[in-house]
Amino acid sequence: MKPSKCGRPKKTVLDSLKTLVWYEYVSEQVFLYCMKRNIQLTDNELKNFRAGNKRLDIFFDLEGSNSWYKYSLAKISPTLESLELVDHKISGASIYFQHPIWNFLKDVPRGSLDVNQFYSRLNHKTREILEKEEVTCKFDFSYTDTNDYQKFENLLEFYSCILYQYYKAKFEMNNTEAEKCYFYFSRNTNHIIDEFGATGYFFLKILKLHLKLPSNALTHQFSIESNLNNQNLLKNMLTASKKFSKRYEKLEKDINDFQLDGAQYKNDHLYIVIENVETLNK
C-alpha cells in the first residue's frame, strides 16, 4: 500500500477531513478487532478507544512505513489501492473517504439539478428512508429525540440527508421546511463528535457554512461552539486540539482559508469564556 504522491492540486480542508474521518473509522475498527480477540492493547489505545499508528502499520502489513502516522495528520491521502486493501480487512471502510458528501460540500449547489444528482448518489437505504418520510426533520418542528441517525448505514449518510432536505426546501422556496432542517441539524451536532472526536468539530463547521437560517425564521441562530459547550463537549475539543496540535492547527488554518460562496466560518466568541486551554488537562 503506497501513499499518494506529490504533484496534485493543493489540498483543501475537505481533502484533509475525508482522510481523517476515514483514518478515525479504521483506527476504531482495528481497536475493536483487537478487543474481541483479547489482543493486548496499550494504555494509550485503551484510553483513546483507537488502535495506535504502529499497530495499524502492522495490521495492514506496512510495518516500519509510518504510513498511518502520515494518515493521522492528513499529510497523505489513501490511493485507490490503499482503500481496497483496507476494505479487504475492514469491510466498507472506503465509503468514509469516497462518500459523495465530500464533493457536495465543496460548493453551494446552484439549483435543483445539483441537489438531485447528490440525492442519486446516496445509499439506496437513505433514499428509501427519504421516500418513506421516516426522517424527523421532514415533518416535526419540535422533535428532540436524536436517534434518527441510527436508521442510516453511516453518519455521513445521515448528515447528507439533512443537507439534501435543506437544499431541496431552499430551491422550492419553502422557508418553513428549510428552517425545520436547520433546527433539526442544531439538535444533531453531537453524533459526529461522538464518532470522530475533534475531527467531527471541523466537519460541523463546514456543514454550518451550508445550512443557514432563513431571514424570516422563527427560531434563533445557533453556533457549533455554543452547542458543544451546552453538551459539555467544547472543553474536550479544546483539549484534543492542544494534545494533537500537529493535526488540528493545520485543520484550523485550512478551514480559515476555506470559502463557500465567499463566506468563511467564524468561531463563536464562546471560546473567550472557556478556561485557559493550558489548564484543561490538569
Coordinates of C-alpha atoms in Angstrom, one line a residue:
M1 CA 0.0 0.0 0.0
K2 CA 1.7 3.2 -1.2
P3 CA 0.8 6.7 -0.2
S4 CA -0.3 9.1 -2.8
K5 CA 2.4 11.2 -4.5
C6 CA 3.0 14.9 -4.8
G7 CA 2.2 16.9 -7.9
R8 CA -1.6 17.1 -7.4
P9 CA -3.7 20.2 -6.8
K10 CA -3.3 21.9 -3.4
K11 CA -5.4 20.1 -0.8
T12 CA -8.3 21.9 0.9
V13 CA -9.7 21.3 4.4
L14 CA -12.2 18.8 2.8
D15 CA -9.4 16.7 1.5
S16 CA -7.8 16.6 4.9
L17 CA -11.2 15.9 6.6
K18 CA -12.1 12.9 4.5
T19 CA -8.7 11.4 5.1
L20 CA -9.0 11.9 8.9
V21 CA -12.6 10.6 9.1
W22 CA -11.5 7.5 7.2
Y23 CA -8.5 7.2 9.4
E24 CA -10.6 7.5 12.6
Y25 CA -13.1 4.9 11.5
V26 CA -10.4 2.4 10.5
S27 CA -8.5 3.0 13.8
E28 CA -11.6 2.4 15.8
Q29 CA -12.4 -0.8 13.9
V30 CA -8.9 -2.2 14.4
F31 CA -9.2 -1.4 18.1
L32 CA -12.5 -3.3 18.3
Y33 CA -11.0 -6.2 16.4
C34 CA -8.2 -6.5 18.9
M35 CA -10.6 -6.2 21.9
K36 CA -12.7 -9.0 20.6
R37 CA -9.7 -11.3 20.2
N38 CA -8.2 -10.3 23.6
I39 CA -5.1 -8.9 21.9
Q40 CA -3.1 -6.8 24.4
L41 CA -3.6 -3.1 23.8
T42 CA -1.5 -0.2 25.2
D43 CA -2.8 2.1 27.9
N44 CA -3.0 4.9 25.3
E45 CA -5.0 2.8 22.9
L46 CA -7.5 1.8 25.7
K47 CA -7.8 5.5 26.7
N48 CA -8.4 6.8 23.2
F49 CA -10.5 3.8 22.1
R50 CA -8.4 3.7 18.9
A51 CA -5.6 1.5 17.6
G52 CA -2.2 3.2 17.6
N53 CA -0.4 4.0 14.3
K54 CA 2.3 1.4 14.8
R55 CA -0.4 -1.3 15.3
L56 CA -2.2 -0.1 12.2
D57 CA 1.0 -0.3 10.2
I58 CA 1.5 -3.9 11.4
F59 CA -2.2 -4.8 10.9
F60 CA -2.1 -3.7 7.2
D61 CA 1.4 -5.2 6.6
L62 CA 3.1 -1.9 6.4
E63 CA 5.5 -2.3 9.4
G64 CA 8.1 0.5 9.5
S65 CA 6.5 2.6 6.8
N66 CA 4.9 5.2 9.1
S67 CA 2.0 5.4 6.6
W68 CA -0.7 5.5 9.3
Y69 CA 1.2 8.3 11.2
K70 CA 1.0 10.3 7.9
Y71 CA -2.7 9.5 7.5
S72 CA -3.3 10.6 11.1
L73 CA -2.0 14.1 10.2
A74 CA -3.6 14.0 6.7
K75 CA -0.1 14.5 5.3
I76 CA -1.0 11.9 2.7
S77 CA -4.3 10.5 1.4
P78 CA -5.1 6.9 0.6
T79 CA -4.8 5.8 -3.0
L80 CA -7.5 3.5 -4.6
E81 CA -5.1 0.6 -4.0
S82 CA -4.8 1.5 -0.3
L83 CA -8.6 1.8 0.1
E84 CA -9.1 -1.6 -1.5
L85 CA -6.5 -3.2 0.7
V86 CA -8.0 -1.7 3.9
D87 CA -11.5 -2.7 2.7
H88 CA -10.3 -6.3 2.4
K89 CA -9.8 -6.3 6.2
I90 CA -12.2 -3.6 7.3
S91 CA -15.2 -4.1 5.1
G92 CA -16.8 -0.9 3.7
A93 CA -14.2 1.5 5.3
S94 CA -13.6 3.3 2.0
I95 CA -17.0 4.9 2.0
Y96 CA -15.8 7.3 4.6
F97 CA -13.2 8.6 2.2
Q98 CA -15.2 8.3 -1.1
H99 CA -18.6 9.4 0.1
P100 CA -20.4 11.8 -2.2
I101 CA -20.8 14.3 0.6
W102 CA -17.2 15.4 0.2
N103 CA -17.7 16.7 -3.3
F104 CA -21.1 18.2 -2.5
L105 CA -19.6 20.2 0.4
K106 CA -17.1 22.0 -1.9
D107 CA -19.5 24.4 -3.4
V108 CA -23.0 25.8 -2.9
P109 CA -25.4 23.9 -5.3
R110 CA -26.7 26.2 -8.0
G111 CA -30.1 24.6 -8.4
S112 CA -32.3 21.5 -8.1
L113 CA -30.3 19.6 -10.7
D114 CA -27.2 19.7 -8.4
V115 CA -29.3 18.6 -5.4
N116 CA -31.0 15.8 -7.4
Q117 CA -27.6 14.5 -8.6
F118 CA -26.4 14.4 -5.0
Y119 CA -29.5 12.5 -4.0
S120 CA -29.0 9.9 -6.7
R121 CA -25.5 9.2 -5.3
L122 CA -26.7 8.5 -1.8
N123 CA -27.1 5.0 -0.4
H124 CA -30.2 3.1 -1.5
K125 CA -31.3 2.8 2.1
T126 CA -31.0 6.5 2.6
R127 CA -33.2 7.2 -0.5
E128 CA -35.7 4.7 0.8
I129 CA -35.9 6.4 4.2
L130 CA -36.4 9.8 2.5
E131 CA -39.1 8.4 0.2
K132 CA -40.9 6.9 3.1
E133 CA -40.7 10.1 5.1
E134 CA -39.1 8.4 8.1
V135 CA -36.8 11.2 8.9
T136 CA -38.0 13.6 11.6
C137 CA -36.9 16.8 10.0
K138 CA -39.4 16.4 7.3
F139 CA -42.5 16.8 9.4
D140 CA -41.9 17.6 13.1
F141 CA -40.5 21.1 14.0
S142 CA -40.1 20.5 17.7
Y143 CA -38.9 16.9 17.8
T144 CA -35.9 16.4 20.1
D145 CA -35.3 12.6 20.1
T146 CA -31.9 12.3 18.5
N147 CA -31.9 8.6 17.5
D148 CA -32.8 9.1 13.8
Y149 CA -29.1 8.7 12.8
Q150 CA -29.3 5.0 13.8
K151 CA -31.6 4.4 10.8
F152 CA -28.7 5.1 8.4
E153 CA -25.8 2.9 7.3
N154 CA -23.3 5.5 8.4
L155 CA -23.1 9.1 9.8
L156 CA -22.1 10.6 6.5
E157 CA -25.4 9.3 5.1
F158 CA -27.3 10.9 8.0
Y159 CA -25.8 14.3 7.5
S160 CA -26.2 14.0 3.8
C161 CA -29.9 13.5 4.4
I162 CA -30.1 16.8 6.3
L163 CA -28.2 18.6 3.6
Y164 CA -30.4 17.2 0.9
Q165 CA -33.6 18.1 2.7
Y166 CA -32.3 21.6 3.4
Y167 CA -31.3 22.4 -0.2
K168 CA -34.4 20.8 -1.6
A169 CA -36.6 23.1 0.6
K170 CA -34.4 26.1 -0.3
F171 CA -34.8 25.6 -4.0
E172 CA -38.5 25.0 -3.6
M173 CA -38.5 28.4 -1.7
N174 CA -40.1 26.6 1.2
N175 CA -38.6 28.6 4.1
T176 CA -40.6 26.7 6.8
E177 CA -39.1 23.4 5.7
A178 CA -35.6 24.9 5.4
E179 CA -36.0 26.2 9.0
K180 CA -37.0 22.8 10.2
C181 CA -33.9 21.3 8.7
Y182 CA -31.7 24.0 10.4
F183 CA -33.4 23.4 13.7
Y184 CA -33.0 19.6 13.3
F185 CA -29.3 20.0 12.5
S186 CA -28.9 22.1 15.6
R187 CA -30.2 19.1 17.7
N188 CA -27.9 16.6 16.0
T189 CA -24.4 18.0 16.2
N190 CA -23.1 15.6 18.8
H191 CA -23.1 12.3 16.8
I192 CA -20.2 13.2 14.6
I193 CA -18.3 14.3 17.7
D194 CA -19.1 11.0 19.5
E195 CA -17.8 9.1 16.4
F196 CA -14.8 11.1 15.3
G197 CA -13.9 13.4 18.2
A198 CA -12.4 16.7 17.4
T199 CA -12.2 15.9 13.7
G200 CA -16.0 15.9 13.7
Y201 CA -15.9 19.5 15.0
F202 CA -14.3 20.7 11.8
F203 CA -16.8 18.7 9.8
L204 CA -19.6 20.5 11.6
K205 CA -18.1 23.9 10.7
I206 CA -18.3 23.1 7.0
L207 CA -21.9 21.9 7.4
K208 CA -22.7 25.2 9.2
L209 CA -21.4 27.2 6.3
H210 CA -24.0 25.4 4.1
L211 CA -27.0 25.4 6.5
K212 CA -28.2 28.9 7.0
L213 CA -31.3 30.1 8.9
P214 CA -33.9 31.9 6.6
S215 CA -34.1 35.6 7.2
N216 CA -37.8 35.4 8.3
A217 CA -37.2 32.4 10.6
L218 CA -39.0 32.0 13.9
T219 CA -36.1 30.1 15.6
H220 CA -32.7 31.6 16.6
Q221 CA -29.3 31.3 15.1
F222 CA -27.1 28.8 16.9
S223 CA -23.3 28.3 16.9
I224 CA -21.4 25.0 16.8
E225 CA -19.4 26.2 19.8
S226 CA -22.4 27.0 22.0
N227 CA -24.0 23.7 21.1
L228 CA -20.9 21.8 22.1
N229 CA -20.5 23.8 25.2
N230 CA -24.1 23.1 26.2
Q231 CA -23.3 19.4 25.8
N232 CA -20.1 19.7 27.8
L233 CA -18.1 18.8 24.7
L234 CA -16.3 22.0 23.9
K235 CA -13.6 21.6 26.5
N236 CA -12.9 18.1 25.1
M237 CA -12.5 19.7 21.7
L238 CA -10.0 22.3 23.0
T239 CA -8.1 19.6 24.9
A240 CA -7.8 17.4 21.8
S241 CA -6.7 20.4 19.7
K242 CA -3.9 21.1 22.2
K243 CA -2.9 17.4 22.6
F244 CA -2.9 16.8 18.8
S245 CA -1.7 20.2 17.7
K246 CA 0.1 18.9 14.6
R247 CA -3.3 17.7 13.2
Y248 CA -5.7 20.4 14.4
E249 CA -3.6 23.5 14.0
K250 CA -3.4 22.7 10.3
L251 CA -7.1 22.0 10.1
E252 CA -7.9 25.3 11.7
K253 CA -5.7 27.1 9.2
D254 CA -7.2 25.2 6.3
I255 CA -10.7 25.9 7.4
N256 CA -9.9 29.6 7.8
D257 CA -8.7 29.6 4.2
F258 CA -11.9 27.8 3.0
Q259 CA -14.6 29.8 1.4
L260 CA -18.1 28.8 0.4
D261 CA -19.7 31.2 -2.0
G262 CA -17.5 33.9 -0.5
A263 CA -18.3 33.1 3.2
Q264 CA -15.9 31.8 5.8
Y265 CA -16.5 30.1 9.1
K266 CA -16.2 32.4 12.1
N267 CA -15.6 30.8 15.5
D268 CA -18.1 31.7 18.2
H269 CA -16.7 34.1 20.9
L270 CA -17.7 31.5 23.4
Y271 CA -14.0 30.5 23.4
I272 CA -13.4 33.6 25.5
V273 CA -15.3 32.3 28.5
I274 CA -13.8 28.9 28.4
E275 CA -10.9 28.5 30.9
N276 CA -7.4 28.7 29.5
V277 CA -6.5 25.6 27.4
E278 CA -3.3 25.1 29.4
T279 CA -5.4 24.2 32.4
L280 CA -7.7 21.7 30.7
N281 CA -5.5 18.7 31.3
K282 CA -4.9 19.4 35.0

